[in-house]
Every structure is written in structure tokens, then in C-alpha cells.
Amino acid sequence: MSINYDLIFNNALKDLRQEGRYRVFNNITRKKGEFPKAVYNDQYGIKSDVTIWCSNDYLGMGQNPLVVDAFVNAVNLVGAGAGGTRNISGTSNYHVELERELAKFHNKDGALIFTSGYIANECALSTLAKFLKNCIIFSDENNHASMIEGIRKGNSEKSIWKHNDVEHLEHLLKNSNPEVPKIVAFESVYSMDGDFAPIEEIIKVSKKYNALTYLDEVHGVGLYGKNGGGLSEHLGLTSQIDIIEGTLAKGFGLMGGYITAKYNIVDVIRSFAPGFIFTTSLPPSLAAAAIASVRHVKNNHSLREALYNRAEKLKKLMVERNLPIIKNNSHIVPLLVKDPVICKEISDILLNEYSIYVQPINYPTVPRGLERLRFTPTPLHDDLKLETLVNALDKIWKELKLARAA
Ligand SMILES: Cc1ncc(COP(=O)(O)O)c(C=O)c1O
């Protein structure tokens, strides 16, 4: 029997298209110094100026002159690539210094950098699960795909607790074997709804049942706390979290991920995680830029204040027009559409008629029926940009007769 491979692949793609969630990558080329303005290259190669409204470069650090200069200077000094894995020829002063800086940033013994936040979660959780014999991982049901993948790879028992429901977490902990190691894994800021985890309560219950705490601060680092150390820093809880995981790609505007923890935990992951060991290390220039970015963000709380101001203002303008946003206390502004086809249609109208770029968010990033547009204002989105966006949305909501907030 011959297998029709083409048919298998084409049918899978056809299903995606029929559901309205086939992913189209918009070609958006940023211009140094002009963020959030960028150039959109459409499918016919026609270029137009647009405003980006969905970047995770939350503070615009990807274009900060200090960061760009640090990148360029390092390239000029040491060249473009790392030249090897961390173990074999790929560790430089920049890597060592960045890890020191990140450990200091979170007030921990040590830090370890990875090629992305995704890889950091996958490596750290899978290695810990394998290392701690008979371990159970307690995972918030809304945890990011990278944590889910790490937990799956670790092959340990897992127990999923209802999102942000500490009572449910306690129930599961209480009914688990007291003799086995446990890890409670959760995020500080959930990026699709923009809601915060009850970190203090989670720590309390985790300690009661002798579980390690693993906190993904990917959407918190750089953005919360007096020094930008994340929501855990803002709440004065950094020292009570066993492992903090973060990214260099969002608040710091670059690429790469990291964990910070006690020396022995960092050392175990450094020594046993295949996804850390068997891959080329980050380019030294990227590490140099990350050092500059972390230092700048840490020392400039005004950046965070400007971010909160923009997010508050945008939420207020949307509420005034009864646009159905998901309410939260974070810098993220999700606008519910609840239909993948309409979500894409709104995104296309915004792009083609208003020069506003926001990517539709569909399943599996969010559950089916909760499709949305996710707006991420930055300190660089001025009042005029906010008003232009909200006016455009208001018109589209009228034209398409979409549901308003109750
Ligand atoms: C909660 C969370 N953790 C981890 C990641 C992965 O981070 P990175 O983009 O650095 O791979 C993301 C990415 O968006 C995320 O939302």
C-alpha cells in the first residue's frame, strides 16, 4: 500500500483554513528609532507605514540606543557567533557577566541563560522532574506551552490545578503522597488574559506541603517591581520563590531566556539539561546587549511608570466606548472577539484601512470561542496613537455589528 503523504499534509492545512485559524505571518519590518512605527510589506511587495500594537517588546528596548550600541560594539570586538556550545568554546565574558547580572537582578545565587524562554522552561522543568525521583509537578491549567512541554518531557506525574485556584491546588497537594518531591509551577502574569497569579498564597500552600516553587516571570521581568525584577519583586516575595524563569525577549527587547535559583539547582540544570548542553550558546553580542538592557531597565523605573500610564489610558478609552476588554491590572489589553474568522477580519481591516497592526489570537493560544485581539501599549504609544486605535475599533465594531461590553 502506498501512503499519500501529500494528502495527509494538505488535509491538515485545509482543516486549519476551514476553521479560520491558518496562521498568516505579516511581514512587519521595524525601523531603528521609530518603534512602534514599522513598514508592512504586503503579499504583492507593496510597502506601507503601520503602527505596531501587538509587540512583546513592551518597553521598546529592542531599539534603545544603549542596547543597540552594546550589540554593535560587541560584534565589532568579538565577531558574530559564539563559536560553540557553552561547554566547548562558546562561553565568553559576556555570557558570564550576563548570568551574574541576572542572578543579582533577582537576588539569587546563580543564573543560567538559554537560547529562549521557551527552552529555559522546557529544560528546567524536564530536568528537575527527571532528577527528583517520583516527583509530582503541580501545574496551573493556563501555563504556557513551554512549561507543559517541559513537564511532558520530564515524564513525571503531573497534577493540573484550576487556573489561579489556590484552594484546588491545596486540595491536590493534600491528597498527594507526602513522601515524594513536588514542584508547583505557575506564571506571575498570564499573557493572554493579563491577570496576575496570587503568588503569596501559592507560596504559602506550597511551603506547607514542602513543594518547590517554579515561577515563570516572562511577562513580569523588566515591568514590575522597583527594579523590574517582576511581580514577585513587586510583592516582596523574590526570596521565597525557589526558581524564577524569565526571558530577555520581552521587557528587555532581545532574545534568550534564563533561570535564577540557588547554586545547586542552577548547577544541576547546567550539568544535566540536554537543551542547554547540546546547543550553540547565544551570540556574545546578544549577551552584551542584554547586559545593557537589564541594567538600563533596572535603573529606570520611569519606563515602568510610563508603561502603566499607557495601559491605563488605553483601557479607559476602550471602556468609554464599551469595547469588550478583559479587565485586569496588568499592561496587557485583551479585546474579546470570540470568533476566529471575525478576529482575522478585524485584524485585516485595521491593517489595510487604518495602518494598525495587531495579530489575531486564535486556538490553541487561547481556548476556542475566546479568540481575541491582544493590544500591548508601550511607553512609545502616544495619546494620538491610542485615540486613533480606539476610534478605528469603535467604527469597526459599529460596521460589523459586534457585541459591546455589557
Ligand atoms: C509565559 C511564557 N513563558 C515562556 C515564553 C517563551 O519565552 P520566549 O519568547 O523567550 O521563548 C512565553 C512566550 O511568549 C510565555 O508567554
PDB file of C-alpha atoms in Angstrom, residues 83-317:
ATOM      1  CA  GLY A  83      31.557  29.552  18.132  1.00  0.00           C
ATOM      2  CA  GLY A  84      30.328  26.621  20.143  1.00  0.00           C
ATOM      3  CA  THR A  85      28.265  25.215  22.972  1.00  0.00           C
ATOM      4  CA  ARG A  86      28.725  26.664  26.430  1.00  0.00           C
ATOM      5  CA  ASN A  87      30.949  23.688  27.298  1.00  0.00           C
ATOM      6  CA  ILE A  88      33.051  23.693  24.147  1.00  0.00           C
ATOM      7  CA  SER A  89      34.364  27.123  23.241  1.00  0.00           C
ATOM      8  CA  GLY A  90      31.056  29.018  23.486  1.00  0.00           C
ATOM      9  CA  THR A  91      31.395  30.773  26.863  1.00  0.00           C
ATOM     10  CA  SER A  92      32.675  34.352  26.813  1.00  0.00           C
ATOM     11  CA  ASN A  93      32.987  37.225  29.274  1.00  0.00           C
ATOM     12  CA  TYR A  94      29.618  38.466  28.049  1.00  0.00           C
ATOM     13  CA  HIS A  95      27.845  35.209  28.909  1.00  0.00           C
ATOM     14  CA  VAL A  96      29.450  35.048  32.345  1.00  0.00           C
ATOM     15  CA  GLU A  97      28.677  38.682  33.088  1.00  0.00           C
ATOM     16  CA  LEU A  98      25.070  38.385  31.915  1.00  0.00           C
ATOM     17  CA  GLU A  99      24.481  35.419  34.219  1.00  0.00           C
ATOM     18  CA  ARG A 100      25.991  37.377  37.121  1.00  0.00           C
ATOM     19  CA  GLU A 101      23.809  40.361  36.294  1.00  0.00           C
ATOM     20  CA  LEU A 102      20.636  38.228  36.168  1.00  0.00           C
ATOM     21  CA  ALA A 103      21.423  36.495  39.457  1.00  0.00           C
ATOM     22  CA  LYS A 104      21.972  39.892  41.077  1.00  0.00           C
ATOM     23  CA  PHE A 105      18.808  41.220  39.434  1.00  0.00           C
ATOM     24  CA  HIS A 106      16.687  38.569  41.192  1.00  0.00           C
ATOM     25  CA  ASN A 107      18.819  38.423  44.312  1.00  0.00           C
ATOM     26  CA  LYS A 108      19.642  34.738  43.773  1.00  0.00           C
ATOM     27  CA  ASP A 109      22.893  32.755  43.955  1.00  0.00           C
ATOM     28  CA  GLY A 110      23.130  31.946  40.278  1.00  0.00           C
ATOM     29  CA  ALA A 111      21.578  32.215  36.831  1.00  0.00           C
ATOM     30  CA  LEU A 112      21.751  30.252  33.611  1.00  0.00           C
ATOM     31  CA  ILE A 113      20.946  31.601  30.145  1.00  0.00           C
ATOM     32  CA  PHE A 114      19.260  29.659  27.345  1.00  0.00           C
ATOM     33  CA  THR A 115      18.520  30.356  23.701  1.00  0.00           C
ATOM     34  CA  SER A 116      14.938  31.318  24.578  1.00  0.00           C
ATOM     35  CA  GLY A 117      12.455  31.488  27.420  1.00  0.00           C
ATOM     36  CA  TYR A 118      10.714  28.514  25.833  1.00  0.00           C
ATOM     37  CA  ILE A 119      13.876  26.422  26.028  1.00  0.00           C
ATOM     38  CA  ALA A 120      14.559  27.639  29.578  1.00  0.00           C
ATOM     39  CA  ASN A 121      11.166  26.319  30.752  1.00  0.00           C
ATOM     40  CA  GLU A 122      11.431  23.114  28.790  1.00  0.00           C
ATOM     41  CA  CYS A 123      14.951  22.359  30.029  1.00  0.00           C
ATOM     42  CA  ALA A 124      14.495  23.390  33.637  1.00  0.00           C
ATOM     43  CA  LEU A 125      11.208  21.611  34.276  1.00  0.00           C
ATOM     44  CA  SER A 126      12.103  18.410  32.416  1.00  0.00           C
ATOM     45  CA  THR A 127      15.494  18.188  34.129  1.00  0.00           C
ATOM     46  CA  LEU A 128      14.100  18.824  37.599  1.00  0.00           C
ATOM     47  CA  ALA A 129      11.335  16.266  37.026  1.00  0.00           C
ATOM     48  CA  LYS A 130      13.817  13.624  35.918  1.00  0.00           C
ATOM     49  CA  PHE A 131      16.234  14.450  38.672  1.00  0.00           C
ATOM     50  CA  LEU A 132      13.783  14.378  41.560  1.00  0.00           C
ATOM     51  CA  LYS A 133      12.750  10.734  41.673  1.00  0.00           C
ATOM     52  CA  ASN A 134       8.965  10.118  41.794  1.00  0.00           C
ATOM     53  CA  CYS A 135       8.375  13.851  41.634  1.00  0.00           C
ATOM     54  CA  ILE A 136       4.898  15.300  41.061  1.00  0.00           C
ATOM     55  CA  ILE A 137       4.572  18.593  39.193  1.00  0.00           C
ATOM     56  CA  PHE A 138       1.556  20.720  40.070  1.00  0.00           C
ATOM     57  CA  SER A 139       0.852  22.928  37.085  1.00  0.00           C
ATOM     58  CA  ASP A 140      -1.644  25.787  36.671  1.00  0.00           C
ATOM     59  CA  GLU A 141      -4.042  24.858  33.861  1.00  0.00           C
ATOM     60  CA  ASN A 142      -3.214  28.070  31.968  1.00  0.00           C
ATOM     61  CA  ASN A 143       0.543  27.543  31.992  1.00  0.00           C
ATOM     62  CA  HIS A 144       2.415  28.338  28.795  1.00  0.00           C
ATOM     63  CA  ALA A 145       3.130  25.661  26.177  1.00  0.00           C
ATOM     64  CA  SER A 146       6.845  25.680  27.099  1.00  0.00           C
ATOM     65  CA  MET A 147       6.087  24.645  30.687  1.00  0.00           C
ATOM     66  CA  ILE A 148       3.627  21.998  29.530  1.00  0.00           C
ATOM     67  CA  GLU A 149       6.249  20.628  27.149  1.00  0.00           C
ATOM     68  CA  GLY A 150       8.919  20.611  29.894  1.00  0.00           C
ATOM     69  CA  ILE A 151       6.593  18.756  32.234  1.00  0.00           C
ATOM     70  CA  ARG A 152       5.668  16.249  29.494  1.00  0.00           C
ATOM     71  CA  LYS A 153       9.318  15.611  28.679  1.00  0.00           C
ATOM     72  CA  GLY A 154      10.235  15.139  32.327  1.00  0.00           C
ATOM     73  CA  ASN A 155       7.875  12.162  32.343  1.00  0.00           C
ATOM     74  CA  SER A 156       6.945  12.618  35.983  1.00  0.00           C
ATOM     75  CA  GLU A 157       3.452  12.526  37.435  1.00  0.00           C
ATOM     76  CA  LYS A 158       1.602  15.782  36.876  1.00  0.00           C
ATOM     77  CA  SER A 159      -1.363  17.323  38.576  1.00  0.00           C
ATOM     78  CA  ILE A 160      -3.199  20.219  36.939  1.00  0.00           C
ATOM     79  CA  TRP A 161      -4.834  22.808  39.190  1.00  0.00           C
ATOM     80  CA  LYS A 162      -7.627  25.133  38.119  1.00  0.00           C
ATOM     81  CA  HIS A 163      -6.285  28.477  36.999  1.00  0.00           C
ATOM     82  CA  ASN A 164      -5.244  30.646  39.961  1.00  0.00           C
ATOM     83  CA  ASP A 165      -7.364  28.484  42.294  1.00  0.00           C
ATOM     84  CA  VAL A 166      -5.265  28.073  45.441  1.00  0.00           C
ATOM     85  CA  GLU A 167      -7.917  26.005  47.188  1.00  0.00           C
ATOM     86  CA  HIS A 168      -7.818  23.489  44.380  1.00  0.00           C
ATOM     87  CA  LEU A 169      -4.018  23.463  44.478  1.00  0.00           C
ATOM     88  CA  GLU A 170      -4.111  22.796  48.207  1.00  0.00           C
ATOM     89  CA  HIS A 171      -6.644  20.006  47.730  1.00  0.00           C
ATOM     90  CA  LEU A 172      -4.329  18.306  45.217  1.00  0.00           C
ATOM     91  CA  LEU A 173      -1.238  18.793  47.395  1.00  0.00           C
ATOM     92  CA  LYS A 174      -3.012  17.483  50.464  1.00  0.00           C
ATOM     93  CA  ASN A 175      -4.097  14.327  48.654  1.00  0.00           C
ATOM     94  CA  SER A 176      -0.673  13.565  47.218  1.00  0.00           C
ATOM     95  CA  ASN A 177       1.998  11.315  48.691  1.00  0.00           C
ATOM     96  CA  PRO A 178       3.800  13.397  51.387  1.00  0.00           C
ATOM     97  CA  GLU A 179       6.995  11.402  50.850  1.00  0.00           C
ATOM     98  CA  VAL A 180       7.670  12.413  47.226  1.00  0.00           C
ATOM     99  CA  PRO A 181       9.289  15.606  45.853  1.00  0.00           C
ATOM    100  CA  LYS A 182       6.888  18.211  44.489  1.00  0.00           C
ATOM    101  CA  ILE A 183       7.161  21.273  42.253  1.00  0.00           C
ATOM    102  CA  VAL A 184       4.441  23.917  41.950  1.00  0.00           C
ATOM    103  CA  ALA A 185       4.794  25.588  38.529  1.00  0.00           C
ATOM    104  CA  PHE A 186       2.960  28.784  37.602  1.00  0.00           C
ATOM    105  CA  GLU A 187       3.256  32.185  35.931  1.00  0.00           C
ATOM    106  CA  SER A 188       3.164  35.624  37.506  1.00  0.00           C
ATOM    107  CA  VAL A 189       1.394  37.455  34.659  1.00  0.00           C
ATOM    108  CA  TYR A 190      -0.704  35.351  32.290  1.00  0.00           C
ATOM    109  CA  SER A 191      -0.088  36.877  28.922  1.00  0.00           C
ATOM    110  CA  MET A 192      -3.376  36.250  27.150  1.00  0.00           C
ATOM    111  CA  ASP A 193      -5.786  37.497  29.853  1.00  0.00           C
ATOM    112  CA  GLY A 194      -3.216  39.732  31.542  1.00  0.00           C
ATOM    113  CA  ASP A 195      -4.231  38.517  35.004  1.00  0.00           C
ATOM    114  CA  PHE A 196      -1.883  38.111  37.968  1.00  0.00           C
ATOM    115  CA  ALA A 197      -1.289  34.923  39.962  1.00  0.00           C
ATOM    116  CA  PRO A 198      -1.973  35.018  43.733  1.00  0.00           C
ATOM    117  CA  ILE A 199       1.763  34.473  44.308  1.00  0.00           C
ATOM    118  CA  GLU A 200       1.796  34.888  48.072  1.00  0.00           C
ATOM    119  CA  GLU A 201      -0.985  32.343  48.639  1.00  0.00           C
ATOM    120  CA  ILE A 202       0.607  29.885  46.226  1.00  0.00           C
ATOM    121  CA  ILE A 203       3.935  30.130  48.053  1.00  0.00           C
ATOM    122  CA  LYS A 204       2.219  29.616  51.399  1.00  0.00           C
ATOM    123  CA  VAL A 205       0.426  26.455  50.373  1.00  0.00           C
ATOM    124  CA  SER A 206       3.494  25.129  48.508  1.00  0.00           C
ATOM    125  CA  LYS A 207       5.640  25.543  51.613  1.00  0.00           C
ATOM    126  CA  LYS A 208       3.003  23.886  53.777  1.00  0.00           C
ATOM    127  CA  TYR A 209       3.317  20.741  51.654  1.00  0.00           C
ATOM    128  CA  ASN A 210       7.071  21.032  51.202  1.00  0.00           C
ATOM    129  CA  ALA A 211       6.952  21.727  47.452  1.00  0.00           C
ATOM    130  CA  LEU A 212       9.488  23.719  45.441  1.00  0.00           C
ATOM    131  CA  THR A 213       8.058  26.787  43.678  1.00  0.00           C
ATOM    132  CA  TYR A 214       8.817  27.439  39.991  1.00  0.00           C
ATOM    133  CA  LEU A 215       7.670  30.854  38.739  1.00  0.00           C
ATOM    134  CA  ASP A 216       7.591  31.933  35.089  1.00  0.00           C
ATOM    135  CA  GLU A 217       8.092  35.719  35.187  1.00  0.00           C
ATOM    136  CA  VAL A 218       8.345  36.058  31.392  1.00  0.00           C
ATOM    137  CA  HIS A 219       5.650  38.768  31.242  1.00  0.00           C
ATOM    138  CA  GLY A 220       6.775  40.339  34.501  1.00  0.00           C
ATOM    139  CA  VAL A 221      10.524  40.883  34.243  1.00  0.00           C
ATOM    140  CA  GLY A 222      11.504  44.440  33.493  1.00  0.00           C
ATOM    141  CA  LEU A 223       7.912  45.517  34.047  1.00  0.00           C
ATOM    142  CA  TYR A 224       7.004  45.117  37.723  1.00  0.00           C
ATOM    143  CA  GLY A 225       8.841  45.893  40.947  1.00  0.00           C
ATOM    144  CA  LYS A 226      11.009  48.906  41.801  1.00  0.00           C
ATOM    145  CA  ASN A 227      13.961  47.289  39.992  1.00  0.00           C
ATOM    146  CA  GLY A 228      11.904  45.485  37.364  1.00  0.00           C
ATOM    147  CA  GLY A 229      12.510  42.083  38.952  1.00  0.00           C
ATOM    148  CA  GLY A 230       8.919  41.056  38.185  1.00  0.00           C
ATOM    149  CA  LEU A 231       5.668  40.722  40.059  1.00  0.00           C
ATOM    150  CA  SER A 232       7.427  38.608  42.708  1.00  0.00           C
ATOM    151  CA  GLU A 233       9.744  41.562  43.400  1.00  0.00           C
ATOM    152  CA  HIS A 234       6.835  43.998  43.473  1.00  0.00           C
ATOM    153  CA  LEU A 235       5.203  41.837  46.153  1.00  0.00           C
ATOM    154  CA  GLY A 236       8.442  41.419  48.119  1.00  0.00           C
ATOM    155  CA  LEU A 237       8.415  37.664  47.524  1.00  0.00           C
ATOM    156  CA  THR A 238      11.517  37.050  45.401  1.00  0.00           C
ATOM    157  CA  SER A 239      13.435  35.301  48.160  1.00  0.00           C
ATOM    158  CA  GLN A 240      10.566  32.866  48.741  1.00  0.00           C
ATOM    159  CA  ILE A 241      10.465  31.537  45.180  1.00  0.00           C
ATOM    160  CA  ASP A 242      12.857  28.659  44.533  1.00  0.00           C
ATOM    161  CA  ILE A 243      13.252  29.035  40.763  1.00  0.00           C
ATOM    162  CA  ILE A 244      12.441  32.161  38.755  1.00  0.00           C
ATOM    163  CA  GLU A 245      12.377  31.804  34.984  1.00  0.00           C
ATOM    164  CA  GLY A 246      12.472  34.810  32.663  1.00  0.00           C
ATOM    165  CA  THR A 247      13.082  35.988  29.142  1.00  0.00           C
ATOM    166  CA  LEU A 248      15.318  38.541  27.501  1.00  0.00           C
ATOM    167  CA  ALA A 249      12.814  38.818  24.643  1.00  0.00           C
ATOM    168  CA  LYS A 250      10.008  40.928  26.072  1.00  0.00           C
ATOM    169  CA  GLY A 251      10.711  43.595  28.713  1.00  0.00           C
ATOM    170  CA  PHE A 252      14.366  43.568  27.616  1.00  0.00           C
ATOM    171  CA  GLY A 253      13.599  43.645  23.876  1.00  0.00           C
ATOM    172  CA  LEU A 254      16.063  40.976  22.719  1.00  0.00           C
ATOM    173  CA  MET A 255      16.106  37.189  22.654  1.00  0.00           C
ATOM    174  CA  GLY A 256      17.060  34.430  25.080  1.00  0.00           C
ATOM    175  CA  GLY A 257      15.750  33.009  28.336  1.00  0.00           C
ATOM    176  CA  TYR A 258      17.085  32.277  31.806  1.00  0.00           C
ATOM    177  CA  ILE A 259      16.514  30.746  35.190  1.00  0.00           C
ATOM    178  CA  THR A 260      17.755  32.034  38.533  1.00  0.00           C
ATOM    179  CA  ALA A 261      17.899  29.967  41.713  1.00  0.00           C
ATOM    180  CA  LYS A 262      20.235  28.579  44.394  1.00  0.00           C
ATOM    181  CA  TYR A 263      23.645  27.430  43.106  1.00  0.00           C
ATOM    182  CA  ASN A 264      22.910  23.738  43.363  1.00  0.00           C
ATOM    183  CA  ILE A 265      19.671  23.969  41.373  1.00  0.00           C
ATOM    184  CA  VAL A 266      21.323  26.061  38.657  1.00  0.00           C
ATOM    185  CA  ASP A 267      24.273  23.705  38.619  1.00  0.00           C
ATOM    186  CA  VAL A 268      22.093  20.605  38.224  1.00  0.00           C
ATOM    187  CA  ILE A 269      20.306  22.132  35.229  1.00  0.00           C
ATOM    188  CA  ARG A 270      23.630  23.347  33.796  1.00  0.00           C
ATOM    189  CA  SER A 271      25.073  19.865  34.195  1.00  0.00           C
ATOM    190  CA  PHE A 272      22.150  17.680  33.091  1.00  0.00           C
ATOM    191  CA  ALA A 273      19.800  19.568  30.721  1.00  0.00           C
ATOM    192  CA  PRO A 274      20.341  18.387  27.125  1.00  0.00           C
ATOM    193  CA  GLY A 275      18.663  21.525  25.721  1.00  0.00           C
ATOM    194  CA  PHE A 276      21.278  23.620  27.482  1.00  0.00           C
ATOM    195  CA  ILE A 277      24.310  21.398  26.930  1.00  0.00           C
ATOM    196  CA  PHE A 278      23.984  20.320  23.305  1.00  0.00           C
ATOM    197  CA  THR A 279      23.323  23.616  21.574  1.00  0.00           C
ATOM    198  CA  THR A 280      25.383  26.608  20.491  1.00  0.00           C
ATOM    199  CA  SER A 281      25.356  29.407  23.031  1.00  0.00           C
ATOM    200  CA  LEU A 282      23.819  32.826  22.392  1.00  0.00           C
ATOM    201  CA  PRO A 283      25.915  35.204  20.274  1.00  0.00           C
ATOM    202  CA  PRO A 284      28.168  37.240  22.599  1.00  0.00           C
ATOM    203  CA  SER A 285      26.759  40.454  21.095  1.00  0.00           C
ATOM    204  CA  LEU A 286      23.275  39.437  22.198  1.00  0.00           C
ATOM    205  CA  ALA A 287      24.562  38.810  25.712  1.00  0.00           C
ATOM    206  CA  ALA A 288      26.307  42.216  25.668  1.00  0.00           C
ATOM    207  CA  ALA A 289      23.089  43.924  24.579  1.00  0.00           C
ATOM    208  CA  ALA A 290      21.148  42.025  27.253  1.00  0.00           C
ATOM    209  CA  ILE A 291      23.533  43.251  29.971  1.00  0.00           C
ATOM    210  CA  ALA A 292      22.958  46.837  28.808  1.00  0.00           C
ATOM    211  CA  SER A 293      19.196  46.306  28.632  1.00  0.00           C
ATOM    212  CA  VAL A 294      18.855  44.692  32.069  1.00  0.00           C
ATOM    213  CA  ARG A 295      20.941  47.452  33.689  1.00  0.00           C
ATOM    214  CA  HIS A 296      19.003  50.219  31.968  1.00  0.00           C
ATOM    215  CA  VAL A 297      15.577  48.762  32.742  1.00  0.00           C
ATOM    216  CA  LYS A 298      16.583  48.092  36.344  1.00  0.00           C
ATOM    217  CA  ASN A 299      17.708  51.668  36.912  1.00  0.00           C
ATOM    218  CA  ASN A 300      14.843  53.437  35.126  1.00  0.00           C
ATOM    219  CA  HIS A 301      11.613  52.918  36.982  1.00  0.00           C
ATOM    220  CA  SER A 302      10.129  55.775  34.936  1.00  0.00           C
ATOM    221  CA  LEU A 303       9.934  53.355  31.989  1.00  0.00           C
ATOM    222  CA  ARG A 304       7.617  51.127  34.005  1.00  0.00           C
ATOM    223  CA  GLU A 305       5.534  54.086  35.157  1.00  0.00           C
ATOM    224  CA  ALA A 306       5.144  55.224  31.554  1.00  0.00           C
ATOM    225  CA  LEU A 307       4.050  51.708  30.570  1.00  0.00           C
ATOM    226  CA  TYR A 308       1.377  51.580  33.304  1.00  0.00           C
ATOM    227  CA  ASN A 309       0.174  55.029  32.283  1.00  0.00           C
ATOM    228  CA  ARG A 310      -0.259  53.978  28.643  1.00  0.00           C
ATOM    229  CA  ALA A 311      -2.039  50.740  29.530  1.00  0.00           C
ATOM    230  CA  GLU A 312      -4.418  52.509  31.946  1.00  0.00           C
ATOM    231  CA  LYS A 313      -5.218  55.175  29.377  1.00  0.00           C
ATOM    232  CA  LEU A 314      -5.902  52.655  26.622  1.00  0.00           C
ATOM    233  CA  LYS A 315      -8.157  50.587  28.887  1.00  0.00           C
ATOM    234  CA  LYS A 316     -10.055  53.736  29.907  1.00  0.00           C
ATOM    235  CA  LEU A 317     -10.613  54.782  26.274  1.00  0.00           C
TER     236      LEU A 317
END
